[in-house]
Amino acid sequence: MTDIVIVGAGASGGAAAWRLARAGFKVTCLEQGGWVAPDATPSLRPDWEIARQTTHHPNPNVRAAPQDYPVDDTDAAIKPFLYNAVGGSTILWGAHFPRFRPSDFRTKTLDGVGDDWPISYEDLAPYYAENDRMMGVSGLSGDPGNPPREARQMPPVPPGKAGVRMAQAFDRLGWHWWPADVAINTQPYGEGRGACNNCGPCDLGCPHGARSATDVSYWPQAIAAGVRLITGARVFDVETDAQGRATGVAWYDHTGTVQRTKAAVVALASNGLGTARLMLLSTSKRFPNGLANDTDLVGRRLMHHPTGMVTGRFTEAMDGWAGPFAVSILSQEFYETDPTHDFVRGYQMQLIRSDGPVGTAVGGYLPRVPWGAGHHARFREVFGHSASLTVTTEDLPRLENRVTLSDHLTDSNGIPAPKMTYSLDDNTKRMIQHGIKSATRAFAEAGAADITAQSLVADAGFHLLGTACMGADPGSSVTDSNSRAHTVPNLLILDGSVFTTAAALNPTSTIQALALRAADALIRDRAEMQVAS
Amino acid sequence: MSAMLDTMIPGDADFPAASAIGLHDALTTHDRFAAPYAAITALLPDGFDALSAKDKEAALTDLERQSPAEFNALTVGAYSLYYTHPQVAAVIEALTGHTARPPQPAGHPLEPFDPAMVAVPAARGPLYRPTPEAKDV
Ligand SMILES: Cc1cc2nc3c(=O)[nH]c(=O)nc-3n(C[C@H](O)[C@H](O)[C@H](O)COP(=O)(O)OP(=O)(O)OC[C@H]3O[C@@H](n4cnc5c(N)ncnc54)[C@H](O)[C@@H]3O)c2cc1C
């Protein structure tokens, strides 16, 4: 019997495991993937851009590694991106590390849409700060777009030529911009973690540990604090007693043998897709529709950050292959609701650097370089000459966007795969169009020679949120403000499933801050906790 | 088969043609790209090699229209193996400064962030909306 079993060793699982173990909890973490060796990164190999399309593809359906589970995405306008390993999806992430704005927690009160969170920015602020210290954040104080806070641990990442150019354009337009907050070391920081050398493809892993993934930030410290981390462990059921209290989990080990771990508290940290899947799989007499699913909200309200993309090509070389590819500067000029817009809420624009030779030729930010007589001339024009602005929008929760169980796909253990059903609403579509106009204007101001837009990037389902939402009312939410299931008092949900609304920015610093807060509440309430007898 | 690949990637004063770097052999032996390559070559019209450059382009354009998925997979394969070839990487380095080696372990030099850059946005007042519980934290 362990005090707590955590399912998933990713961003949230790592943070909570560390916090709880330091407070004296006996913590077991079950993770279906294994450890990823830092020196196994393909960015040390000449075929690194091929690995990006295959073994390191962020879509589990393309990668199809043994530890992956497939995702039925036939009815999903946005495709799932995630990774299954110690470190979870942070193994592949770009490491943007913004915080929510205060208004993000109050969309109902301020704008009459979505729902208010049962907590505020102020409630989360100390946990954001603690998490920043653990992950290591590079950035700059003084951003007028966000409340004042503690100094970041390190100075911002280099903006590159395109970053400088776009910053000047934003200044001329009178628009907000700021160096991005990123979980990438610009100086050595943390245990044995070096500084970024601007290699580019952070998504392939970082042999210097400069990009903070939880396998190099939280996990070494969590294990030192006594956490028992079992890899190759795929959980398929959260078991409950007759009163509906969690008693532990059942899982397959790497040989396919069923194992059981009994625990006083069960915590799910399997991300917005994996956690919803596991809750729906965990049916019982008390919960015939899935664990803690009396409200039929488990799996519903799935939110992403629907993303448009605008790319500017400059006649001058921008050397966009250098520097962490996803992060540089960003603009939150259109972040808050503005009554003159034809949509509510808002979006941010993040400047992305450009691709390597293969990525440029195959196409991504820009259309594919055509084959044939003009191939080499076009390659010369575009390679290293572009930069892109994402239009990252706030996705409002809708019941019909959801995770269910696939009726035909299973993983290698025969466990039903999750199915994503997802479409965009008109508010989001209008927001993306506005964002495309804004980003186009910014590139024109910066002197781009030509500008190309994509109105929806389908390969952008990396933020999986809202599928077991947090709320004050047990009738319209799955967990309380401490991430504890309303109907299963000893079940915690630690990942982005608990998001009440999604904001318009990368979620992981908020996911981890919530996980630390949930852990603290558990530590505080340990004596009164109702556990299975 | 080289005629098809050379139509797609013909080479110029700087870049080698596909055949000059042995792209045919590389595709034929690649675990992922061999299949789409074989699929498209099987669909080539008889006498393709003898066609004029213009007619070869036209024939491939037709093939791309008829078998978009296979042609796409072949193009991805051809570009992937062409642009990771050391000879091509060396040309790119000479033309652009993008070093002909993997991104790691050496990385790339970049000017650090200059805090003076933020003078204009830093001078703006708070842009975030107040909430009922707003206070400095
Ligand atoms: C390519 C890419 C780029 C990204 N870039 C950014 C970014 O710049 N900024 C940002 O904020 N976010 C980014 N993200 C998203 C970020 O990685 C996630 O928000 C974050 O990792 C979520 O944390 P989590 O703990 O909820 O889940 P994860 O980190 O995904 O971890 C979940 C873990 O649970 C395990 N698991 C799932 N089901 C089971 C089971 N049944 N049994 C056992 N184990 C299980 C999985 O194997 C996995 O390791 C990116 C993601 C990707 C894929």
XYZ file of C-alpha atoms and ligand atoms in Angstrom:
723
model
C 0.000 0.000 0.000
C 1.307 3.381 -0.983
C 0.033 6.769 0.195
C -0.547 7.923 -3.348
C -0.257 6.394 -6.785
C 0.208 8.836 -9.654
C -0.572 7.724 -13.204
C 1.757 9.479 -15.642
C 5.284 10.854 -15.210
C 4.935 13.908 -17.437
C 4.779 17.600 -16.633
C 2.136 17.413 -13.921
C 2.980 13.979 -12.506
C 6.613 14.946 -11.992
C 5.750 18.172 -10.195
C 3.210 16.614 -7.828
C 5.373 13.551 -7.102
C 8.283 15.782 -6.088
C 6.154 17.975 -3.838
C 4.393 15.105 -2.092
C 7.520 13.022 -1.541
C 9.257 16.007 0.026
C 6.326 16.281 2.431
C 6.843 12.685 3.520
C 4.247 10.939 1.352
C 4.999 7.451 0.103
C 4.592 8.081 -3.641
C 4.430 5.520 -6.453
C 4.271 6.755 -10.038
C 3.276 4.473 -12.909
C 4.389 5.484 -16.387
C 3.710 3.522 -19.556
C 6.815 4.853 -21.329
C 10.480 4.625 -20.359
C 13.371 7.027 -19.846
C 14.659 8.885 -22.900
C 18.450 9.127 -22.846
C 19.527 12.743 -23.520
C 22.363 11.598 -25.774
C 19.919 9.564 -27.870
C 18.608 12.765 -29.435
C 18.563 12.647 -33.239
C 19.852 16.237 -33.290
C 23.292 14.631 -32.910
C 22.755 12.821 -36.226
C 22.739 14.001 -39.858
C 19.273 12.479 -40.393
C 17.695 14.532 -37.607
C 15.085 16.004 -39.904
C 13.962 12.530 -40.960
C 13.550 11.531 -37.297
C 11.245 14.520 -36.917
C 8.876 12.964 -39.442
C 9.117 9.423 -38.068
C 10.479 8.214 -34.713
C 10.100 11.627 -33.086
C 6.888 12.723 -34.754
C 4.639 14.302 -32.128
C 1.538 12.498 -33.399
C 1.359 9.051 -31.714
C -0.492 7.657 -34.743
C 2.474 8.493 -36.992
C 5.185 7.584 -34.481
C 3.422 4.367 -33.414
C 6.085 3.406 -30.858
C 5.393 0.414 -28.593
C 4.685 2.642 -25.581
C 2.216 4.788 -27.541
C -1.503 4.335 -27.659
C -3.309 5.156 -30.893
C -5.850 7.976 -31.006
C -8.961 7.807 -33.162
C -8.866 11.282 -34.707
C -11.094 10.764 -37.742
C -13.637 13.283 -36.398
C -11.097 15.763 -35.089
C -10.156 18.943 -36.958
C -6.993 19.152 -34.867
C -4.703 16.136 -34.556
C -3.283 14.916 -31.212
C 0.330 15.650 -30.315
C 1.817 14.057 -27.223
C 4.646 11.844 -25.981
C 4.655 8.872 -23.648
C 7.777 8.634 -21.500
C 9.257 9.868 -18.249
C 8.895 13.601 -18.895
C 5.673 13.041 -20.866
C 5.001 15.481 -23.652
C 7.730 17.816 -22.350
C 10.129 15.396 -24.084
C 9.040 17.009 -27.369
C 7.823 20.399 -26.291
C 8.884 23.845 -27.422
C 9.068 25.089 -23.800
C 6.988 28.260 -24.115
C 6.218 29.041 -20.489
C 3.690 31.877 -20.216
C 1.362 32.347 -17.296
C -2.374 32.853 -17.632
C -3.513 36.432 -17.249
C -5.876 37.218 -14.331
C -8.780 37.689 -16.761
C -8.317 34.136 -18.051
C -9.789 32.852 -14.798
C -12.894 35.047 -15.102
C -14.289 34.718 -18.640
C -17.898 34.384 -17.438
C -17.811 37.417 -15.168
C -15.926 39.597 -17.614
C -17.299 38.440 -20.970
C -20.308 36.220 -20.303
C -18.680 33.203 -22.000
C -17.133 29.961 -20.743
C -17.087 29.625 -16.956
C -15.187 31.253 -14.136
C -12.517 29.149 -12.512
C -13.067 28.441 -8.820
C -9.622 29.928 -8.195
C -7.930 33.145 -9.282
C -4.575 34.141 -10.686
C -3.674 35.325 -7.211
C -4.367 31.851 -5.757
C -2.024 30.298 -8.279
C 0.741 32.923 -8.258
C 2.885 31.340 -5.491
C 2.742 27.988 -7.287
C 3.710 29.547 -10.608
C 6.730 30.991 -8.807
C 7.723 27.693 -7.203
C 7.329 25.889 -10.505
C 9.428 28.520 -12.313
C 12.210 27.898 -9.822
C 12.066 24.148 -10.386
C 11.821 24.280 -14.179
C 14.094 27.324 -14.692
C 12.670 30.176 -16.747
C 14.364 32.614 -19.097
C 12.591 35.898 -19.651
C 12.423 39.519 -18.652
C 10.600 41.475 -15.928
C 8.451 44.458 -16.778
C 6.002 42.987 -19.314
C 3.018 45.377 -19.356
C 0.851 42.484 -20.557
C 1.039 40.619 -17.262
C 0.991 41.422 -13.529
C 4.371 42.130 -11.942
C 6.141 39.061 -10.586
C 9.473 37.761 -9.314
C 12.511 38.073 -11.626
C 12.973 35.170 -14.035
C 15.907 32.893 -13.278
C 17.738 33.769 -16.528
C 17.729 36.413 -19.286
C 15.635 35.881 -22.455
C 16.633 33.646 -25.360
C 18.329 35.418 -28.302
C 15.704 36.954 -30.596
C 17.625 36.271 -33.820
C 17.490 38.575 -36.833
C 13.791 37.978 -37.411
C 13.005 38.658 -33.753
C 14.736 42.030 -33.899
C 13.015 42.890 -37.153
C 9.546 41.940 -35.908
C 10.043 43.728 -32.571
C 10.807 46.920 -34.470
C 7.711 46.393 -36.611
C 5.538 45.890 -33.518
C 7.000 49.091 -32.058
C 6.147 51.069 -35.191
C 2.614 49.667 -35.105
C 2.356 50.570 -31.431
C 1.591 46.945 -30.547
C 2.538 45.016 -27.457
C 5.436 42.596 -27.723
C 7.762 41.025 -25.184
C 10.485 38.370 -25.116
C 8.788 35.028 -24.504
C 9.020 33.339 -21.111
C 10.589 29.983 -21.835
C 11.678 26.939 -19.845
C 15.052 26.889 -21.578
C 18.313 27.696 -19.832
C 20.120 30.670 -21.305
C 22.715 30.037 -18.593
C 23.526 26.859 -16.691
C 20.710 26.315 -14.181
C 19.477 23.346 -12.183
C 21.297 20.137 -11.359
C 23.728 19.324 -14.161
C 21.768 21.316 -16.724
C 23.779 23.409 -19.185
C 22.946 26.457 -21.308
C 21.162 26.418 -24.665
C 23.519 26.522 -27.652
C 20.790 27.604 -30.095
C 20.852 24.341 -32.025
C 17.242 24.764 -33.166
C 15.204 21.543 -32.908
C 14.265 21.504 -29.199
C 11.535 19.009 -30.093
C 14.159 16.317 -30.683
C 15.463 16.594 -27.131
C 18.346 18.494 -25.634
C 21.625 16.703 -24.911
C 22.688 19.556 -22.604
C 19.505 19.484 -20.523
C 19.114 23.178 -21.353
C 15.521 22.759 -22.396
C 13.672 21.905 -19.240
C 11.706 18.694 -19.572
C 10.540 17.102 -16.349
C 12.873 14.126 -16.812
C 15.760 16.526 -16.163
C 14.066 19.068 -13.857
C 11.600 17.458 -11.461
C 12.280 13.746 -11.792
C 15.864 13.516 -10.499
C 14.776 15.466 -7.419
C 11.546 13.514 -7.012
C 13.451 10.228 -7.065
C 16.007 11.604 -4.611
C 13.066 12.485 -2.346
C 11.940 8.838 -2.418
C 9.375 8.533 -5.224
C 9.103 5.019 -6.637
C 8.806 5.437 -10.393
C 7.798 2.316 -12.328
C 8.192 2.556 -16.100
C 6.579 0.308 -18.692
C 3.441 0.333 -16.521
C 0.196 0.910 -18.409
C -2.783 1.587 -16.154
C -6.179 0.433 -17.419
C -8.467 0.743 -14.412
C -8.878 2.900 -11.342
C -10.464 0.596 -8.814
C -13.084 1.769 -6.325
C -14.942 0.366 -3.320
C -18.718 0.201 -2.882
C -18.798 3.793 -1.599
C -17.018 4.942 -4.722
C -13.690 5.679 -3.064
C -10.584 4.878 -5.035
C -8.646 1.875 -3.750
C -5.811 1.798 -6.270
C -5.118 0.998 -9.906
C -4.719 -2.050 -12.125
C -1.996 -2.030 -14.759
C -0.092 -4.106 -17.268
C 3.627 -4.440 -16.720
C 6.057 -4.656 -19.637
C 5.481 -8.409 -19.935
C 1.725 -7.911 -20.254
C 1.035 -9.257 -16.772
C -1.677 -7.540 -14.750
C -0.437 -5.878 -11.566
C -2.313 -3.977 -8.882
C -1.164 -1.059 -6.750
C -3.239 -0.220 -3.681
C -3.176 3.386 -2.580
C -4.897 5.733 -0.149
C -5.087 8.352 -2.889
C -5.105 7.950 -6.666
C -3.893 10.834 -8.843
C -4.296 10.978 -12.606
C -1.624 12.869 -14.539
C -2.009 11.258 -17.949
C -2.878 14.471 -19.819
C -6.239 15.690 -21.076
C -6.562 12.742 -23.426
C -5.097 9.903 -21.340
C -6.849 10.882 -18.118
C -10.277 11.161 -19.741
C -9.648 7.797 -21.390
C -8.726 6.177 -18.082
C -11.735 7.654 -16.274
C -14.076 6.416 -19.011
C -12.439 2.984 -18.874
C -12.900 2.801 -15.085
C -16.536 1.790 -14.861
C -18.107 0.183 -11.796
C -21.517 -0.299 -10.231
C -21.210 3.089 -8.574
C -19.859 4.740 -11.738
C -21.403 2.946 -14.738
C -20.457 5.787 -17.115
C -16.896 6.109 -15.945
C -15.137 7.230 -12.814
C -16.507 10.411 -11.203
C -18.716 10.863 -14.249
C -22.105 11.461 -12.631
C -22.396 14.708 -14.575
C -21.454 13.181 -17.968
C -18.716 15.818 -18.157
C -15.754 13.446 -18.194
C -14.223 13.710 -21.657
C -16.390 16.692 -22.623
C -15.342 20.340 -23.055
C -12.127 19.265 -24.819
C -10.161 22.410 -25.638
C -7.049 23.023 -27.715
C -5.564 26.295 -28.890
C -6.712 26.443 -32.505
C -3.816 27.961 -34.368
C -3.508 29.964 -37.545
C -0.075 30.607 -39.010
C 1.335 33.460 -41.044
C 4.788 33.259 -42.574
C 6.787 36.139 -43.946
C 9.640 35.631 -46.378
C 12.352 38.233 -46.381
C 14.804 38.928 -49.165
C 17.546 39.174 -46.551
C 18.768 36.036 -44.772
C 17.233 35.645 -41.305
C 19.266 32.536 -40.376
C 16.121 31.190 -38.794
C 17.576 27.737 -38.297
C 19.554 29.061 -35.330
C 17.917 29.416 -31.927
C 15.222 27.403 -30.141
C 12.744 26.954 -32.960
C 9.476 27.696 -31.163
C 10.433 30.596 -28.949
C 11.611 34.152 -29.447
C 9.248 37.094 -28.928
C 5.465 37.300 -28.753
C 2.686 39.863 -28.987
C -0.385 39.936 -26.771
C -1.785 43.098 -28.357
C -5.082 41.350 -29.130
C -5.262 39.153 -26.056
C -8.191 40.661 -24.159
C -11.801 41.034 -25.313
C -12.305 44.203 -27.372
C -15.876 45.323 -28.140
C -14.788 46.489 -31.608
C -13.918 42.879 -32.587
C -16.436 40.427 -34.052
C -15.398 37.819 -31.480
C -14.994 37.548 -27.710
C -11.757 36.795 -25.887
C -8.524 36.952 -27.876
C -5.283 35.514 -29.145
C -1.556 35.878 -28.965
C 1.030 35.804 -31.726
C 4.271 33.913 -31.145
C 7.232 34.332 -33.445
C 8.612 31.007 -34.682
C 11.993 30.628 -36.333
C 12.395 28.627 -39.542
C 13.153 25.058 -40.582
C 16.257 23.109 -41.565
C 16.852 22.155 -45.202
C 14.521 19.138 -45.300
C 11.725 20.934 -43.454
C 12.045 23.886 -45.801
C 11.908 21.733 -48.920
C 9.088 19.474 -47.712
C 7.123 22.491 -46.481
C 5.456 23.363 -43.215
C 5.599 27.011 -42.379
C 5.682 27.739 -46.109
C 4.232 25.601 -48.896
C 6.420 22.806 -50.240
C 9.256 23.855 -52.560
C 7.934 22.603 -55.916
C 9.892 19.883 -57.694
C 11.103 20.539 -61.232
C 13.093 23.156 -63.059
C 12.535 25.943 -60.507
C 13.293 23.808 -57.446
C 16.744 25.073 -56.553
C 15.952 28.738 -57.176
C 12.932 28.569 -54.884
C 14.893 26.716 -52.203
C 17.485 29.507 -52.226
C 14.741 32.121 -51.854
C 13.112 30.542 -48.841
C 15.737 28.625 -46.875
C 16.608 30.601 -43.736
C 14.706 33.627 -45.077
C 11.410 33.244 -43.269
C 9.798 33.591 -39.886
C 6.265 32.772 -38.791
C 3.717 34.159 -36.377
C 1.283 31.735 -34.818
C -2.196 32.990 -34.074
C -2.891 31.097 -30.854
C -6.553 31.531 -29.967
C -8.664 30.936 -26.902
C -10.911 27.931 -27.427
C -14.145 28.189 -25.451
C -15.491 24.990 -23.869
C -18.244 23.169 -25.751
C -19.880 19.914 -24.681
C -19.730 18.378 -28.155
C -15.937 18.611 -28.315
C -14.972 15.527 -26.426
C -12.925 12.429 -25.738
C -14.752 9.099 -25.810
C -13.543 5.524 -26.209
C -12.920 4.281 -29.729
C -15.149 1.409 -30.775
C -12.456 -0.162 -32.963
C -8.946 1.026 -32.013
C -6.964 -0.457 -29.132
C -3.408 -0.184 -27.840
C -0.952 -3.091 -27.721
C -2.560 -4.369 -24.499
C -5.991 -4.394 -26.113
C -7.194 -1.377 -24.114
C -9.668 0.795 -26.080
C -7.998 3.882 -27.518
C -9.385 7.361 -26.981
C -11.393 9.009 -29.744
C -11.308 12.761 -30.199
C -14.328 14.541 -31.634
C -13.501 18.156 -32.225
C -14.563 21.094 -34.370
C -14.050 24.855 -34.234
C -16.847 27.288 -33.425
C -17.526 30.503 -35.335
C -16.048 32.702 -32.615
C -12.722 30.914 -32.966
C -12.832 31.030 -36.764
C -13.404 34.795 -36.673
C -10.607 35.181 -34.156
C -8.185 33.285 -36.381
C -9.120 35.462 -39.366
C -8.504 38.593 -37.314
C -5.191 37.172 -36.163
C -4.146 36.374 -39.704
C -4.837 39.979 -40.712
C -2.852 41.256 -37.728
C 0.121 38.971 -38.360
C 0.061 39.819 -42.065
C 0.127 43.507 -41.170
C 3.069 42.947 -38.850
C 5.075 41.127 -41.535
C 4.233 43.825 -44.089
C 5.445 46.446 -41.622
C 8.631 44.429 -41.155
C 9.223 44.485 -44.915
C 8.536 40.866 -45.798
C 8.772 40.193 -49.538
C 5.810 37.826 -49.502
C 3.429 36.623 -46.852
C 1.561 33.298 -46.696
C -1.227 32.305 -44.306
C -2.711 29.021 -43.086
C -6.121 29.459 -41.509
C -5.896 26.331 -39.370
C -2.847 24.270 -38.541
C -4.321 20.782 -38.057
C -1.042 19.458 -36.653
C -1.280 21.517 -33.505
C -3.117 19.410 -30.924
C -0.429 19.667 -28.289
C -2.600 21.348 -25.658
C -5.190 18.832 -24.432
C -7.423 20.526 -21.905
C -10.728 20.628 -20.068
C -11.915 17.005 -20.115
C -12.513 16.771 -16.342
C -13.106 20.407 -15.547
C -12.705 22.163 -12.238
C -15.585 24.144 -10.736
C -17.314 25.202 -7.554
C -20.589 23.464 -8.467
C -20.504 19.644 -8.338
C -23.403 19.608 -10.776
C -21.447 21.284 -13.549
C -17.846 20.240 -12.982
C -15.781 17.159 -12.206
C -13.278 18.411 -9.617
C -13.242 21.021 -6.906
C -10.819 23.914 -6.701
C -8.127 21.616 -5.261
C -8.353 19.265 -8.277
C -10.141 16.633 -6.191
C -13.049 14.786 -7.829
C -16.360 15.958 -6.345
C -17.714 12.413 -6.148
C -14.494 10.512 -5.346
C -12.870 12.329 -2.432
C -9.529 10.518 -2.747
C -9.117 10.988 -6.506
C -6.947 13.863 -7.731
C -6.718 15.048 -11.315
C -3.419 16.760 -11.869
C -3.173 17.448 -15.607
C -4.798 19.896 -18.011
C -8.081 17.971 -17.850
C -9.075 20.243 -14.972
C -8.890 23.467 -16.991
C -12.189 25.346 -16.702
C -11.259 27.465 -19.704
C -8.140 27.356 -21.864
C -6.832 30.955 -22.139
C -5.003 31.741 -25.376
C -1.542 30.574 -24.488
C 0.573 27.524 -23.779
C -0.779 25.728 -20.722
C 2.054 23.831 -19.084
C 3.185 26.343 -16.470
C -0.463 26.554 -15.383
C -0.870 22.748 -15.449
C 2.163 22.361 -13.197
C 1.195 25.208 -10.870
C -2.213 23.560 -10.429
C -0.543 20.203 -9.745
C 1.666 21.774 -7.054
C -1.372 23.492 -5.550
C -3.350 20.229 -5.538
C -0.402 18.518 -3.851
C -0.229 21.228 -1.191
C -3.957 20.922 -0.491
C -3.515 17.162 -0.078
C -0.618 17.677 2.314
C -2.714 20.140 4.308
C -5.852 17.956 4.376
C -4.073 14.636 4.799
C -5.546 13.916 8.227
C -9.158 14.511 7.148
C -8.853 12.743 3.809
C -11.580 10.131 3.241
C -9.853 7.030 1.964
C -11.116 3.532 1.311
C -11.221 1.419 4.442
C 14.608 5.847 -62.744
C 17.262 8.530 -62.417
C 15.486 10.399 -65.194
C 12.448 10.775 -62.996
C 14.445 11.905 -59.962
C 16.516 14.284 -62.095
C 13.304 15.807 -63.418
C 12.237 16.479 -59.848
C 15.659 17.642 -58.595
C 17.633 18.632 -61.700
C 20.668 20.315 -60.116
C 22.134 23.656 -61.144
C 25.419 25.554 -60.936
C 25.589 24.929 -57.168
C 23.373 21.979 -56.385
C 24.014 18.445 -57.666
C 21.305 16.633 -59.600
C 19.553 13.766 -57.833
C 21.477 11.209 -59.872
C 24.825 12.791 -58.938
C 24.336 11.878 -55.290
C 22.882 8.397 -55.875
C 19.364 9.267 -54.781
C 17.897 6.280 -56.638
C 19.910 3.803 -54.553
C 19.196 5.666 -51.344
C 15.437 5.572 -51.985
C 15.422 1.939 -53.068
C 17.045 0.813 -49.842
C 15.175 3.089 -47.419
C 12.747 1.255 -45.129
C 10.056 3.925 -45.382
C 10.604 5.558 -48.727
C 11.261 2.486 -50.907
C 7.558 1.598 -51.167
C 6.239 4.926 -52.488
C 9.242 5.150 -54.801
C 8.458 1.730 -56.260
C 4.765 2.610 -56.492
C 5.416 5.748 -58.533
C 8.093 4.255 -60.762
C 5.656 1.438 -61.631
C 3.218 4.051 -62.900
C 5.691 5.857 -65.175
C 4.612 5.787 -68.830
C 6.623 3.611 -71.210
C 9.490 5.487 -72.816
C 9.619 8.103 -70.050
C 13.417 8.324 -70.212
C 13.315 9.280 -73.884
C 10.858 12.171 -73.389
C 11.958 15.790 -73.616
C 12.511 17.628 -70.319
C 9.189 19.440 -70.797
C 7.283 16.226 -71.483
C 8.901 14.512 -68.500
C 7.629 17.333 -66.260
C 4.178 17.014 -67.818
C 4.121 13.238 -67.285
C 5.107 13.628 -63.624
C 2.517 16.361 -63.128
C -0.108 13.923 -64.411
C 1.170 11.222 -62.068
C 1.063 13.615 -59.126
C -2.565 14.393 -59.956
C -3.506 10.711 -60.370
C -1.731 9.325 -57.298
C -1.405 12.225 -54.873
C -0.738 10.174 -51.730
C 2.032 8.050 -53.247
C 3.545 11.011 -55.071
C 3.522 13.037 -51.878
C 5.281 10.221 -50.013
C 7.854 9.936 -52.769
C 8.496 13.692 -52.767
C 8.962 13.693 -48.990
C 11.358 10.764 -49.332
C 13.312 12.279 -52.205
C 13.671 15.660 -50.480
C 14.533 14.055 -47.139
C 17.351 11.937 -48.551
C 18.589 14.633 -50.945
C 18.847 17.366 -48.303
C 20.529 15.115 -45.732
C 23.214 14.053 -48.215
C 26.654 15.421 -47.199
C 27.315 16.838 -50.674
C 24.087 18.845 -50.614
C 24.681 19.923 -47.026
C 28.087 21.237 -48.089
C 26.509 23.304 -50.871
C 24.000 24.762 -48.408
C 26.806 25.634 -46.011
C 28.718 27.413 -48.764
C 25.636 29.343 -49.880
C 24.049 30.224 -46.544
C 26.374 29.517 -43.636
C 24.085 26.731 -42.354
C 26.743 24.326 -41.152
C 26.952 20.926 -42.829
C 26.784 18.990 -39.576
C 24.025 17.963 -37.181
C 22.651 20.744 -34.941
C 24.262 19.182 -31.875
C 26.581 19.076 -30.066
C 27.979 22.404 -31.291
C 24.761 24.412 -31.831
C 24.857 27.811 -33.522
C 26.188 31.177 -32.370
C 23.573 33.910 -31.811
C 23.709 37.432 -30.416
C 22.242 37.479 -26.877
C 19.063 39.390 -26.106
C 19.663 43.121 -25.697
C 17.403 44.496 -22.911
C 17.433 47.933 -24.605
C 15.174 46.364 -27.249
C 12.120 46.586 -24.983
C 12.264 50.356 -24.424
C 9.022 51.015 -26.322
C 6.776 48.254 -24.927
C 8.211 48.656 -21.420
C 7.037 52.265 -21.386
C 3.393 51.222 -21.825
C 1.086 50.989 -18.819
C -0.518 47.696 -17.762
C -2.419 46.065 -20.626
C -4.061 43.238 -18.726
C -7.655 43.545 -17.602
C -8.354 43.991 -13.939
C -10.365 41.254 -12.234
C -12.463 41.539 -9.075
C -9.688 40.102 -6.926
C -6.807 41.973 -8.625
C -3.958 43.009 -6.433
C -0.207 43.002 -6.848
C 1.291 39.625 -6.103
C 5.413 18.934 -29.859
C 4.891 19.555 -28.598
C 5.192 20.895 -28.309
C 4.695 21.486 -27.142
N 5.065 22.763 -26.816
C 4.623 23.334 -25.676
C 5.058 24.622 -25.263
O 5.874 25.255 -25.920
N 4.548 25.139 -24.116
C 3.617 24.469 -23.376
O 3.162 25.006 -22.365
N 3.226 23.223 -23.717
C 3.696 22.650 -24.833
N 3.318 21.370 -25.165
C 2.331 20.704 -24.311
C 2.959 20.144 -23.047
O 3.950 19.221 -23.360
C 1.843 19.530 -22.219
O 0.928 20.569 -21.882
C 2.321 18.906 -20.918
O 3.364 18.004 -21.098
C 1.128 18.220 -20.280
O 1.508 17.673 -19.063
P 0.710 16.436 -18.450
O 1.365 16.074 -17.205
O -0.727 16.801 -18.423
O 0.834 15.290 -19.547
P 2.108 14.652 -20.296
O 3.305 15.512 -20.082
O 1.654 14.380 -21.644
O 2.330 13.328 -19.494
C 1.354 12.312 -19.413
C 2.069 11.002 -19.153
O 1.091 10.045 -18.763
C 1.446 8.800 -19.308
N 0.237 7.978 -19.415
C -0.887 8.254 -20.112
N -1.782 7.266 -19.967
C -1.199 6.347 -19.161
C -1.638 5.095 -18.645
N -2.852 4.621 -18.928
N -0.791 4.399 -17.856
C 0.448 4.885 -17.554
N 0.911 6.058 -18.028
C 0.089 6.781 -18.811
C 2.030 9.128 -20.658
O 2.866 8.075 -21.109
C 2.763 10.428 -20.386
O 4.133 10.225 -20.127
C 3.836 20.745 -26.300
C 3.552 19.397 -26.583
C 4.072 18.802 -27.722
C 3.747 17.362 -27.990
